[in-house]
XYZ file of C-alpha atoms in Angstrom:
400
model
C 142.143 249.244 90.946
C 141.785 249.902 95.293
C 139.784 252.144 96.383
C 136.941 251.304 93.663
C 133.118 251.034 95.434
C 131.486 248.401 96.510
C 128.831 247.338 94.394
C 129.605 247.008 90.620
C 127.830 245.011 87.444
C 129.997 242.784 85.442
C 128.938 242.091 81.497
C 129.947 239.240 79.663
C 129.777 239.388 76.419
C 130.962 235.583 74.725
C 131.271 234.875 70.917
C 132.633 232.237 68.897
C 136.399 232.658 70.375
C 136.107 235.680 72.088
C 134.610 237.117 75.363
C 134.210 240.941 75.808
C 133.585 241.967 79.506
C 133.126 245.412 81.394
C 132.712 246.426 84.833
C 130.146 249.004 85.957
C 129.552 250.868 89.103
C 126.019 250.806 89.789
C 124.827 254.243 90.345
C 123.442 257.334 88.257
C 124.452 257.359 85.771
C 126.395 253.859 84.821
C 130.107 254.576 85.565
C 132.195 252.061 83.527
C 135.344 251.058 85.265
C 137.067 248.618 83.583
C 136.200 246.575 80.192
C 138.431 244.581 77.557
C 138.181 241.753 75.536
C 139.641 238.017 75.598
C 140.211 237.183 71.792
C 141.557 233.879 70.052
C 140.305 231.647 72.969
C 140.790 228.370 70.765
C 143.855 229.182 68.491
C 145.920 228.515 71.264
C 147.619 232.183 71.128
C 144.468 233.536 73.297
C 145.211 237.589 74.345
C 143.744 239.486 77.338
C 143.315 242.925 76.545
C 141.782 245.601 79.442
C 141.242 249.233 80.168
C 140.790 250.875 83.277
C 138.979 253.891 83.688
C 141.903 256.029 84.971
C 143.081 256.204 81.107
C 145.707 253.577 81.554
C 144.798 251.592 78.359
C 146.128 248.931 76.029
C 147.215 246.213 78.205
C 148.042 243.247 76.458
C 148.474 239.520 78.246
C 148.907 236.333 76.548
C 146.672 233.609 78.498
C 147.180 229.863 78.384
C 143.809 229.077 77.167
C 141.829 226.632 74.827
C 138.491 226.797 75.215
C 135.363 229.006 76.814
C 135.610 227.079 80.452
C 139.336 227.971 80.539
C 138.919 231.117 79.525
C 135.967 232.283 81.710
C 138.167 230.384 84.859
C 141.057 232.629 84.154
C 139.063 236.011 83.514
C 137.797 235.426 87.051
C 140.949 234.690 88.671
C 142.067 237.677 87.097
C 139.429 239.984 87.761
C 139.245 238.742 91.610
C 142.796 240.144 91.746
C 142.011 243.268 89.622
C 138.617 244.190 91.931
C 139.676 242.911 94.920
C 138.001 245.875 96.680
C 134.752 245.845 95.142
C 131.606 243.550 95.279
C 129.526 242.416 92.526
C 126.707 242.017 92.926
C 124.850 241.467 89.630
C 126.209 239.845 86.030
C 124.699 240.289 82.549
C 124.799 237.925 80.160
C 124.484 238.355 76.480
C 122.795 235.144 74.966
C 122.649 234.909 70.855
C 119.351 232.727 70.806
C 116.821 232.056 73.411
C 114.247 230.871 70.890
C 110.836 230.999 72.988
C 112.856 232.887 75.628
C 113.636 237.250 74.674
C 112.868 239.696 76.863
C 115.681 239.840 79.716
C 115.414 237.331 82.392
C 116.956 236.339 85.979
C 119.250 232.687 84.999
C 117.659 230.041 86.739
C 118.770 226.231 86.810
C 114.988 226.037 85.123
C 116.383 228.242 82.587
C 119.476 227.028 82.157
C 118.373 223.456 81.412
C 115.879 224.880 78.497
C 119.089 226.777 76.951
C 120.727 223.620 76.769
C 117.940 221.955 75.378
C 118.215 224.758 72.525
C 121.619 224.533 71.998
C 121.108 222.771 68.466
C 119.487 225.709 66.834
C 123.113 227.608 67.322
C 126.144 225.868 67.695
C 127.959 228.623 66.770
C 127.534 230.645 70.121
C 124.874 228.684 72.677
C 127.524 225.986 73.855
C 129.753 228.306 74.507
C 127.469 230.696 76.040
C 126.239 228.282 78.737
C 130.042 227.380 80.070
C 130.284 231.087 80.465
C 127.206 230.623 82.691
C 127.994 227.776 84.441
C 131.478 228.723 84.984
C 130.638 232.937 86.551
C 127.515 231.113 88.081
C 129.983 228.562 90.130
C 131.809 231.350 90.876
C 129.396 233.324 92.433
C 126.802 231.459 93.458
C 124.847 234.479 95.331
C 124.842 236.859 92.451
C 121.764 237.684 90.836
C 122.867 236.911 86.709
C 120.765 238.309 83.743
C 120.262 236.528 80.235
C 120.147 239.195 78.042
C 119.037 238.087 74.010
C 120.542 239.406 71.084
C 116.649 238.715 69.379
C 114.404 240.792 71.994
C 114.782 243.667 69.745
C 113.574 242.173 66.638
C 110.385 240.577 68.375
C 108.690 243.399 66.749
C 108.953 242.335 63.365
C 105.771 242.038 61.435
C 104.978 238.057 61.095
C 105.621 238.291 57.535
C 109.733 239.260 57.881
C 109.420 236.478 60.323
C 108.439 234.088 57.764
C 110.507 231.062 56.855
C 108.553 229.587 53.337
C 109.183 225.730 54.653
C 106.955 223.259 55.538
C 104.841 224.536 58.618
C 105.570 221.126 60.563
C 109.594 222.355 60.844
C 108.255 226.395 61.375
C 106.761 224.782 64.755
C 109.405 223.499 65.774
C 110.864 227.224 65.897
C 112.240 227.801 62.228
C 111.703 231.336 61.880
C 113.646 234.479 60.865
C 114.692 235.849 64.716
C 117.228 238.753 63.773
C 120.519 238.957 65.656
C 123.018 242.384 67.072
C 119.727 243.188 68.785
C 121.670 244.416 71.402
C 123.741 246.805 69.686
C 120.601 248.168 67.589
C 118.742 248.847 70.798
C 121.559 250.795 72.390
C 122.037 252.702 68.915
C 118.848 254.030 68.768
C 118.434 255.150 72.145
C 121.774 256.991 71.525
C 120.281 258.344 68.702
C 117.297 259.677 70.356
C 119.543 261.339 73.109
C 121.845 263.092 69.427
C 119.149 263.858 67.300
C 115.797 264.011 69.184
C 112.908 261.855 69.460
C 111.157 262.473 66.416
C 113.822 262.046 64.127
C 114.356 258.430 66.165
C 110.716 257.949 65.207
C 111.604 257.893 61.654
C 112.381 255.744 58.743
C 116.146 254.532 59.541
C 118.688 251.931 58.710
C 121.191 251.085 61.226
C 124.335 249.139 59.619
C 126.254 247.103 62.062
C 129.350 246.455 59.790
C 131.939 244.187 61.920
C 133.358 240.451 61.171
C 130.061 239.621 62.118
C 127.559 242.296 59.772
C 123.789 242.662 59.663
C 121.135 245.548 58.846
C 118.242 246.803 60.022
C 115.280 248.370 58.925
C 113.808 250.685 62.001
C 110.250 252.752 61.683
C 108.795 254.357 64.331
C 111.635 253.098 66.544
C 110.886 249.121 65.982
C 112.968 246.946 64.137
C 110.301 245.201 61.003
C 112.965 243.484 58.897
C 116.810 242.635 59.281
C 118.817 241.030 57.507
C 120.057 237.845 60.161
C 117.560 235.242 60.071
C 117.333 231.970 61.353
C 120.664 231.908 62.201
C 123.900 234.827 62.287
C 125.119 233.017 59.175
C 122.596 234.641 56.823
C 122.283 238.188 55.300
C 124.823 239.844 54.491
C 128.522 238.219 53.792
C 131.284 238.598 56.468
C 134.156 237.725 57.573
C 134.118 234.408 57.452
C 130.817 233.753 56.928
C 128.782 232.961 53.802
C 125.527 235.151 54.415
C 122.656 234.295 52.354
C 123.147 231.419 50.286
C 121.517 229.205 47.470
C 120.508 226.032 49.637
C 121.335 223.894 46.376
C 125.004 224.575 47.569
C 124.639 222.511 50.396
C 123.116 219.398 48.618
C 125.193 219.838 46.115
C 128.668 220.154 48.353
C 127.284 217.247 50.928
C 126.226 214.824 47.854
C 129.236 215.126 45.725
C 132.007 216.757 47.753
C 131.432 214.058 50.601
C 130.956 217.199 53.191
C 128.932 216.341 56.328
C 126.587 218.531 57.556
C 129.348 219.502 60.718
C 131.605 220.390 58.041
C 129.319 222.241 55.679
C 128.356 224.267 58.698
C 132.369 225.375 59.986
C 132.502 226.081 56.199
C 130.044 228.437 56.037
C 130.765 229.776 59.606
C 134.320 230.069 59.057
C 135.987 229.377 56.533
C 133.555 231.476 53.839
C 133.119 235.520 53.224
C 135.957 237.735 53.107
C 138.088 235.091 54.111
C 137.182 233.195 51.010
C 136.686 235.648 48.510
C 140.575 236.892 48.919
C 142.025 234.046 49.837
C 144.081 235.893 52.419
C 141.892 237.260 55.163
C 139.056 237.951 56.745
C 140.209 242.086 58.589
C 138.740 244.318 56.456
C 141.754 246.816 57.602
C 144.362 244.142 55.615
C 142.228 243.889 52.707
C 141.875 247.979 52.129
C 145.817 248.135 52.862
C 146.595 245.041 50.307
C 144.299 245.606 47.523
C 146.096 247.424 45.028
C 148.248 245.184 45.071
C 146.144 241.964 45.016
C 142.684 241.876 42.970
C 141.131 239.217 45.228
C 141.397 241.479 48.146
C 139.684 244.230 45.729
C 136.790 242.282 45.377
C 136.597 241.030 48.277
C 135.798 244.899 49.696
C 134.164 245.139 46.223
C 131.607 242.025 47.277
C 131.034 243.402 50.667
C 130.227 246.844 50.035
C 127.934 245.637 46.569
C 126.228 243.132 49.054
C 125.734 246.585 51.752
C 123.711 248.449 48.939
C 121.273 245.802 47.706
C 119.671 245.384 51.455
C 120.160 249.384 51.896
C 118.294 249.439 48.659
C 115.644 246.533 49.756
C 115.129 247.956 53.608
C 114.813 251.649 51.638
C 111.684 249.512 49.791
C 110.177 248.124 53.134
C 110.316 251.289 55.142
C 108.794 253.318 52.173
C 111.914 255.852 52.460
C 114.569 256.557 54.477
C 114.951 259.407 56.722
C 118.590 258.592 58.178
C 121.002 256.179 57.768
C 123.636 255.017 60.307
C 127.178 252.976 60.264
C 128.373 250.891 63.327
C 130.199 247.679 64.184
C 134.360 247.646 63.827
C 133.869 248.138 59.939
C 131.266 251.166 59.991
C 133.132 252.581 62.934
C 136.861 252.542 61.632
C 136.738 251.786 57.587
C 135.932 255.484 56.018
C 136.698 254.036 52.735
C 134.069 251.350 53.077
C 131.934 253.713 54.128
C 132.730 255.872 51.149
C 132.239 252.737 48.522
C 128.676 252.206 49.840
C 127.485 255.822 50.038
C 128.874 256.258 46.400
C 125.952 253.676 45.478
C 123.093 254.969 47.428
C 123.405 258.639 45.207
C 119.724 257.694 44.038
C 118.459 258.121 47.563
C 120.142 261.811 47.979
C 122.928 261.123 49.868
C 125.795 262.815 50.017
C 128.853 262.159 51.949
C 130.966 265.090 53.180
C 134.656 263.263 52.960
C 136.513 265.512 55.229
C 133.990 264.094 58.142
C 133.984 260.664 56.859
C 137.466 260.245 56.836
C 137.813 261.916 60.711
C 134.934 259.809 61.720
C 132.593 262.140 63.223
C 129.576 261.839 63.759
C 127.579 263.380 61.189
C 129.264 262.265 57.598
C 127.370 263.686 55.584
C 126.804 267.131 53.798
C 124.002 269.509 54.979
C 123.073 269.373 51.565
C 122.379 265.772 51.606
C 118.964 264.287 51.231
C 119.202 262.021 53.858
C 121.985 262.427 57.071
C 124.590 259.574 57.338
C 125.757 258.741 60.948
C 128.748 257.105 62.047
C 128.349 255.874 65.997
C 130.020 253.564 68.070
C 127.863 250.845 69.794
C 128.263 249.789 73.031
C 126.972 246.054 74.108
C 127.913 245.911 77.180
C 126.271 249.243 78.779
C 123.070 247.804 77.062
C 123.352 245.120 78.672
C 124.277 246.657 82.275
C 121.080 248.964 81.770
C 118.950 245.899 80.985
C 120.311 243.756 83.994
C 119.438 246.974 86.256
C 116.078 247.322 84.588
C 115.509 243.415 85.438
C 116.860 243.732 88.943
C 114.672 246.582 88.977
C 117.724 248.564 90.123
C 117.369 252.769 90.053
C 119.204 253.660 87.463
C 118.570 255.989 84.654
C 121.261 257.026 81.700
């Protein structure tokens, strides 16, 4: 990559075992140079894989890594050698839960210590978060770095979707429904807006982010008032290997006569639950749809997920009072027509009418002209959000 220009935004973008990064010149518009993902980090068979924006694409590199530290140590290394002719000079973070903290902030040690001091409320993604911090922040020490929170979109939500029904003493201590893939909702509405105008973005609309990790939301006068994440990613909807919602009497019953501790009860319903558990097999949606004539756990496994897709379609349809438009992202609603085709087939009540020759191509627009209400299929895109949000904190002049 010589020759690149000098100043450039890097993304990271950390989950449970995975870290998604891209590289942005920082100019009018955005120009994304190189992005790619870091996947398996703690099965001990972690890959590297990176595309550059000159079209060579599908690089694949095994990496001798175990954990987030490791992991975020070697994507330096390797992205020192990669942009060795560039500077960068800002880094955007994408942070799961901030709690008290939402709205896009510069990472302070001040800040730092309070997402620590959070870290409890999700195990799942925090921890690792923070060595992804500490490690890019050691690393460049001069670099103005952006938190950016997966909740700020959802801070709209009327205090009633907020509400947790426990005692009050726990809801203030923070117990409260926050809403999660607030990053990808944001960036799919203002893509929206740019497709289909203003004032259909203005409308009554339910975005479906459909990957391993799935949630919904319900979007009126372009602000989120109900999703289906809550407290934590775990709830809502079922997915890949997690539960989704689920009858708290499971976990007194599993910790008081299965002998599971809470740590365990939680990697159960974090990983080892969902898809994964329903088939028996696995958790890709793509192996399920290619194995499930064959075996009837995989069947209703898809069966589950896509039944599970049209009750909150059906319940966000309720809150908004209509729907004007729905939309399918995430690695399932972007690349699964079939899925796409099982849920549509349950929502005839609400007009809609999928036209199969788009579905299956994946364009855009899925849906007849006849149909009541327009489907959309759209890709998301995390990390530009996050790049526009860093240069909106930096108060950098850049518009998309």
């Amino acid at each position: 990559m010589d020759n690149l220009p000098r100043n450039c935004l890097l993304t990271i973008n950390g989950g449970s075992s995975s870290i998604k990064y891209a590289l942005y010149e920082i100019k009018e518009p955005l120009n994304q140079l190189l992005s790619g993902e870091m996947e398996g980090i703690w099965s001990g068979q972690a890959q590297l894989h990176f595309t550059h924006a000159n079209g060579v694409k599908n690089h694949h590199i095994d990496i001798p890594v175990t954990n987030h530290t490791e992991a975020a140590e070697w994507l330096f290394n390797w992205l020192q050698k990669e942009t060795e002719y560039i500077k960068v000079t800002a880094i955007g973070h994408r942070i799961v839960q901030g709690m008290k903290h939402t709205a896009p902030e510069k990472i302070t040690d001040e800040f730092l210590a309070q997402l620590k001091a959070i870290s409890a409320f999700d195990p799942e993604h925090l921890p690792a978060e923070i060595e992804l911090i500490e490690v890019f922040r050691k690393r460049y020490p001069d670099v103005d770095q952006v938190a950016c929170f997966d909740t700020y979109f959802h801070t709209s939500m009327p205090a009633i979707a907020k509400l947790v029904p426990i005692p009050r003493k726990y809801r203030n201590k923070g117990i409260k429904r926050y809403g999660f893939h607030g990053l990808s909702y944001a960036y799919l509405l203002q893509e929206f807006e740019r497709i289909a105008g203003t004032e259909k973005s203005k409308g009554k609309i339910i975005v479906a982010h459909l990957g391993s990790g799935a949630s919904m939301v319900a979007i009126k006068n372009g602000k989120s008032i109900d999703t289906s994440m809550g407290f934590t990613p775990a709830s809502g909807l079922t997915m890949s290997t997690r539960t989704g919602d689920l009858d708290p009497g499971v976990a007194w019953y599993l910790q008081q006569f299965e002998k599971l501790s809470p740590a365990q009860f939680n990697h159960m319903v974090n990983h080892e639950s969902g898809l994964l558990a329903i088939s028996g097999t696995t958790a890709d949606m793509q192996q399920l749809l290619k194995i499930q004539q064959q075996d009837s756990r995989a069947t209703e496994a898809v069966d589950f997920f896509c039944y599970q897709c049209i009750k909150w379609i059906g319940a966000f349809t309720a809150v908004l009072g209509g729907l004007d438009t729905l939309i399918f992202s995430g690695g399932i609603g972007e690349h699964s027509p079939e899925v796409r085709s099982k849920i549509c087939d349950g929502l005839e009540f609400l007009g809609i009418e999928l036209d199969e020759v788009h579905n299956m191509n994946n364009t855009t627009i899925i849906s007849t002209e006849k149909s009541r209400t327009p489907v959309y299929m759209m890709h998301t895109n995390e990390e530009l959000m996050i790049a526009q949000l860093v240069c909106d904190t930096l108060k950098y002049n850049i518009k998309q």
